[in-house]
Tab-separated table of C-alpha atoms in Angstrom:
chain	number	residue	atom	x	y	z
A	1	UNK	CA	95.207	-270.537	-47.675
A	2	UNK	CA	95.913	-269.072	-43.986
A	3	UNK	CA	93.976	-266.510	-42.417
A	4	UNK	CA	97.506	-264.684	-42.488
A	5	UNK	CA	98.250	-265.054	-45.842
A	6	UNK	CA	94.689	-264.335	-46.955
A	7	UNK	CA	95.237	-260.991	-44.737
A	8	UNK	CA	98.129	-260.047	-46.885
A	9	UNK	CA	97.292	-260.908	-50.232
A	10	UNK	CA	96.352	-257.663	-51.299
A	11	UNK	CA	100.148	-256.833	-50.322
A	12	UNK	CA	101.717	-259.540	-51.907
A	13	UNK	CA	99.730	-259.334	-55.204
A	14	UNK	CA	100.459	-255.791	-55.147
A	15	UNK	CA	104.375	-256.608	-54.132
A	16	UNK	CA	104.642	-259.050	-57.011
A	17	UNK	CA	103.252	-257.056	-59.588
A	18	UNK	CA	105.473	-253.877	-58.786
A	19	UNK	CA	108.896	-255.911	-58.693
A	20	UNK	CA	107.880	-257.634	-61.895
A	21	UNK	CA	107.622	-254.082	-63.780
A	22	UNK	CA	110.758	-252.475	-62.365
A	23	UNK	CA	113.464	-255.016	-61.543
A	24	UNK	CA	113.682	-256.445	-64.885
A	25	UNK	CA	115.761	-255.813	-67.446
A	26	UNK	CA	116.564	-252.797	-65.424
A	27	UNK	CA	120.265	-252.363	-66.654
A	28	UNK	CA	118.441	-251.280	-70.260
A	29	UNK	CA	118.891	-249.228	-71.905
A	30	UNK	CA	122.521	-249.466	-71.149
A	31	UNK	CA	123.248	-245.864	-71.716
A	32	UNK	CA	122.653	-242.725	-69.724
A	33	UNK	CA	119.327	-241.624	-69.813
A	34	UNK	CA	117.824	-238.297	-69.319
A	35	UNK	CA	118.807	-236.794	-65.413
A	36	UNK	CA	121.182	-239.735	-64.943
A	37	UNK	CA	123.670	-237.256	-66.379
A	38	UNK	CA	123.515	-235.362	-63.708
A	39	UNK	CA	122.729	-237.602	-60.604
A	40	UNK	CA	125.298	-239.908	-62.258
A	41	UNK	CA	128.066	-237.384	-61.441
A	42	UNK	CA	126.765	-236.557	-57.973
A	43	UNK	CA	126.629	-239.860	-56.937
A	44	UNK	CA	130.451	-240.664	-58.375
A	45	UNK	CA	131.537	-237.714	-57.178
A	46	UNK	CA	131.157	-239.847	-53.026
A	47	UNK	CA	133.610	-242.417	-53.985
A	48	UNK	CA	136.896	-240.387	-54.400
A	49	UNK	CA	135.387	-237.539	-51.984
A	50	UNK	CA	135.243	-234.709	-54.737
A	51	UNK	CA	133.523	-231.829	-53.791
A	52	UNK	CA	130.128	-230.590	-55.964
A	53	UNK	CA	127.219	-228.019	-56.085
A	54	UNK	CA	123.813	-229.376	-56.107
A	55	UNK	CA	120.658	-226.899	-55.334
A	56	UNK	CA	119.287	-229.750	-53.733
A	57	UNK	CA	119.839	-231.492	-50.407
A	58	UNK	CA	121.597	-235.031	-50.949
A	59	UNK	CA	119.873	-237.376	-48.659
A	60	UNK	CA	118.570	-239.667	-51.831
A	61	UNK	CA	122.128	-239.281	-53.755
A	62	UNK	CA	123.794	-240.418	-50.948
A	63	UNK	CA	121.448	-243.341	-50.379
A	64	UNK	CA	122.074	-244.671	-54.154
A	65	UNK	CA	125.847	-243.819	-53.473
A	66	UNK	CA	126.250	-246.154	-50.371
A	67	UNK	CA	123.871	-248.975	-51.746
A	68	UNK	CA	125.842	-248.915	-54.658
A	69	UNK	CA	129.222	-249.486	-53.048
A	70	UNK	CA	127.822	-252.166	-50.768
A	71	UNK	CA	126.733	-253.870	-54.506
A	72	UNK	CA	130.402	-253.735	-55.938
A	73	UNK	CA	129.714	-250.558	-57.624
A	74	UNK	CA	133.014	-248.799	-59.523
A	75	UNK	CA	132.721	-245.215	-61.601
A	76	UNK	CA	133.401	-246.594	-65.248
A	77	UNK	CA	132.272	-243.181	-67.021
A	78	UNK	CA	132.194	-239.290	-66.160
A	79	UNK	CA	128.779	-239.119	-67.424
A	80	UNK	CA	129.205	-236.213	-69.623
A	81	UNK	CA	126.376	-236.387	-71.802
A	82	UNK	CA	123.093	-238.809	-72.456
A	83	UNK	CA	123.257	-241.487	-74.291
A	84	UNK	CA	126.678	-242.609	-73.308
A	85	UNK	CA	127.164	-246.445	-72.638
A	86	UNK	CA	127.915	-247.694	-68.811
A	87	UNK	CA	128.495	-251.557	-67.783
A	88	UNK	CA	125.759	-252.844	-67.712
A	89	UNK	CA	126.355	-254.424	-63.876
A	90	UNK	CA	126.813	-250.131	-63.128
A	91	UNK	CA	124.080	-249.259	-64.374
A	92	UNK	CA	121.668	-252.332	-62.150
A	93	UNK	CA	123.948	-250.921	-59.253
A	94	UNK	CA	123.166	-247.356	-59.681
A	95	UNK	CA	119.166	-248.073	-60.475
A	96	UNK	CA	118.868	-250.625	-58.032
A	97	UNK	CA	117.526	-248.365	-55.125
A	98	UNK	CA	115.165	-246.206	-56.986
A	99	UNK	CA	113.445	-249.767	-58.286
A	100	UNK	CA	113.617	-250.949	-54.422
A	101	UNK	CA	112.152	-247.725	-53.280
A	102	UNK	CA	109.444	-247.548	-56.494
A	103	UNK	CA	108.505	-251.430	-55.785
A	104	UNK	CA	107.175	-250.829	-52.137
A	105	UNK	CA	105.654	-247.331	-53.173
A	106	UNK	CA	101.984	-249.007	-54.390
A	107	UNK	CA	102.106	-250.557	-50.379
A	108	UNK	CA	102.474	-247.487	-48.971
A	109	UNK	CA	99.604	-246.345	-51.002
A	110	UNK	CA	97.456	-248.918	-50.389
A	111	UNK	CA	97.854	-248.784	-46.482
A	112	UNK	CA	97.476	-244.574	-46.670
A	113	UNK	CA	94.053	-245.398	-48.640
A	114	UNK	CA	92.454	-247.770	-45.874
A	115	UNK	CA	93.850	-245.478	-43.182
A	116	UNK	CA	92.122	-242.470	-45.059
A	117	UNK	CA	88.825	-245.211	-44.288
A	118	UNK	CA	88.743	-246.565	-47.998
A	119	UNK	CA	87.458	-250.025	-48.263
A	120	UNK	CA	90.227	-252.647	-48.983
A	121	UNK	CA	88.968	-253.290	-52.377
A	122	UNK	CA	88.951	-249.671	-53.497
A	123	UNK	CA	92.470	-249.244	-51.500
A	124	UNK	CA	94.443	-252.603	-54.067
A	125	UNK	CA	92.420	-250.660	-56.854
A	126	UNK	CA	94.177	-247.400	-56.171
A	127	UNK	CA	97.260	-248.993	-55.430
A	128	UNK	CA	96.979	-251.269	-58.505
A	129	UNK	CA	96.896	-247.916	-60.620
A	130	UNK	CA	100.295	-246.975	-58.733
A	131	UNK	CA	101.550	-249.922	-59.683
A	132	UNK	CA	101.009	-249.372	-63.953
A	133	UNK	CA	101.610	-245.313	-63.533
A	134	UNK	CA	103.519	-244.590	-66.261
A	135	UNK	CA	105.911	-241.359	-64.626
A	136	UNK	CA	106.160	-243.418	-61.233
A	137	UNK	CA	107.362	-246.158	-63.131
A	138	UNK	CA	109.944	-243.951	-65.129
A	139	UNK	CA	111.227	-242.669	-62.113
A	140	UNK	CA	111.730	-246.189	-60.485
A	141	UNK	CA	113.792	-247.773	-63.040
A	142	UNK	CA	116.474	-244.929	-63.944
A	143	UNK	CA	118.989	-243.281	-61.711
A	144	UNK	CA	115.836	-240.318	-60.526
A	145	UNK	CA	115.422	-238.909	-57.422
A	146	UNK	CA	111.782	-237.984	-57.186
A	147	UNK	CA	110.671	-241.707	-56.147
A	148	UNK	CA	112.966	-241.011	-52.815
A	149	UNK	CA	110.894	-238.001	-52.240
A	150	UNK	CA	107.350	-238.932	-52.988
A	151	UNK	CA	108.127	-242.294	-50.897
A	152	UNK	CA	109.224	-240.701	-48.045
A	153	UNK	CA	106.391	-237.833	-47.765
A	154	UNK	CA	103.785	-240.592	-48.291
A	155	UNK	CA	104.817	-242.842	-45.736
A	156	UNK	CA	104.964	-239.525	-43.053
A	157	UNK	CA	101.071	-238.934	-44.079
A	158	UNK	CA	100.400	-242.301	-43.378
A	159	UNK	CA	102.893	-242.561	-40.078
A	160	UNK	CA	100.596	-238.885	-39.267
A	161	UNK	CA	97.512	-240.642	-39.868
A	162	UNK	CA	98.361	-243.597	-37.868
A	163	UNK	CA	99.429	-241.233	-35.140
A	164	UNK	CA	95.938	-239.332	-34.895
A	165	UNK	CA	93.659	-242.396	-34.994
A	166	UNK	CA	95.444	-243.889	-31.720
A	167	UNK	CA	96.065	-239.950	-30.191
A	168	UNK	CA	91.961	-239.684	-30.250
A	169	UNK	CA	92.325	-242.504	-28.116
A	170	UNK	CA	95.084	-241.210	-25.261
A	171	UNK	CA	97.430	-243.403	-26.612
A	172	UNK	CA	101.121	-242.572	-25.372
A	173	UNK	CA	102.236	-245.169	-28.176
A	174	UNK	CA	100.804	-241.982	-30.577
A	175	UNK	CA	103.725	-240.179	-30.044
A	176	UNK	CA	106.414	-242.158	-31.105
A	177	UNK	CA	104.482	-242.815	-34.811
A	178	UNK	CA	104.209	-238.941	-34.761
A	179	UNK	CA	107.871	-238.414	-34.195
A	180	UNK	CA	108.575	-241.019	-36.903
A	181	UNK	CA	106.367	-239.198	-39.230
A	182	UNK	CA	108.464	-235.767	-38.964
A	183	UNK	CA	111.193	-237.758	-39.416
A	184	UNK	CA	109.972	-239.034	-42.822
A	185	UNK	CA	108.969	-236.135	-43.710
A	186	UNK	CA	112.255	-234.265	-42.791
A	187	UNK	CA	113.646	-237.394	-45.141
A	188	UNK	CA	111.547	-236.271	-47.929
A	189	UNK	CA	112.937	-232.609	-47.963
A	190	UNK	CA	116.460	-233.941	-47.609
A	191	UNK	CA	116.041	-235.190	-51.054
A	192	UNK	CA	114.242	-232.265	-52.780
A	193	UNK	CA	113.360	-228.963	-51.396
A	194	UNK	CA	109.984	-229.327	-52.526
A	195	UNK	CA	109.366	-231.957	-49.707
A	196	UNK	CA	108.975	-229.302	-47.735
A	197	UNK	CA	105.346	-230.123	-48.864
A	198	UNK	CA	104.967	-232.594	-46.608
A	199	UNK	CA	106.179	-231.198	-43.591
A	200	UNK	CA	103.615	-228.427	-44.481
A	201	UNK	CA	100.933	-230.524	-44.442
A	202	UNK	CA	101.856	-232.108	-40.976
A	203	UNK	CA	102.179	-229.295	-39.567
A	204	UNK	CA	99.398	-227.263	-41.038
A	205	UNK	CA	96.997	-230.469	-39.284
A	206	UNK	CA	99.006	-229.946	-36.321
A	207	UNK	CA	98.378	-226.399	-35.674
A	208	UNK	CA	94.373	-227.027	-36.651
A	209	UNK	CA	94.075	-229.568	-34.093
């Protein structure tokens, strides 16, 4: 085994173990499930340009909408109440990003754990637990938006992190992780108000410094 490899097992053990609990059979149930009523509608509602009222910002809906158009998607059903049958091919479309954004959440976890000064082993442990969570999981295999927002404000308290640990050094390089990390975090609001969280927090260490 390389010294690379060897490096990055943690990763890929972690990487493998994610996509093999979220990619498949992904396009069951075939039928809408809980909030897919809604975000169902939002997201058809970007293919023939119809206007619609969500309280919440529509960074992640847009996301799902464009991803799915680049995969062939086609609106087959109004979504007008749960339980109601979709293509199956839709329905991997329209969950496909969530499961792409839930299967590289445990990483981010695991690299915000050793940057916190974890050891590596108790880092894949934590992550590991990501990995089998039981809600994160939900939300990475159905049409939800809350993996987009917990993914984003995660990887901005890493980015932050990342950002101090070279800045207590004088390192100009700093600055562009720390503008990367408001821009995550922005990214995490733009899905759900409640991101606002993580800006908070940024800012909030900010101001203490």
């Amino acid at each position: 085994m390389s010294k690379k490899i060897k490096e990055n097992l943690p990763l890929i053990i972690l990487l493998f173990f994610s996509f093999l609990l979220r990619f498949p059979f992904l396009n069951y149930p075939s039928e809408v499930v809980f909030d897919e009523v809604h975000y169902g509608k939002y997201v058809n509602a970007y293919f023939p340009q119809k206007y619609y009222f969500d309280n919440h910002p529509p960074l992640a809906k847009m996301l799902v909408a464009g991803t799915a158009k680049i995969l062939g998607y086609s609106p087959d059903s109004d979504f007008d109440h749960i339980g109601k049958t979709l293509s199956p091919k839709n329905l991997f479309d329209l969950r496909f990003l969530p499961a792409l954004f839930g299967t590289f959440f445990p990483l981010i976890i695991y690299l915000l754990l050793i940057e916190m000064g974890l050891a590596k082993n108790t880092a894949f442990f934590g992550a590991f637990l990501v990995v089998f969570d039981n809600s994160l999981l939900t939300q990475s295999k159905f049409l939800l938006m809350d993996i987009f927002l917990i993914f984003f404000g995660f990887l901005s308290i890493y980015l932050f992190l990342k950002y101090k640990k070279l800045n207590q050094r004088n390192d100009d390089r700093s600055y562009i992780l720390l503008a990367f990390s408001l821009i995550f975090a922005t990214f995490a609001f733009s899905v759900k108000w409640t991101g606002l969280l993580f800006l908070g927090i940024i800012s909030l260490a900010i101001l203490a410094d």
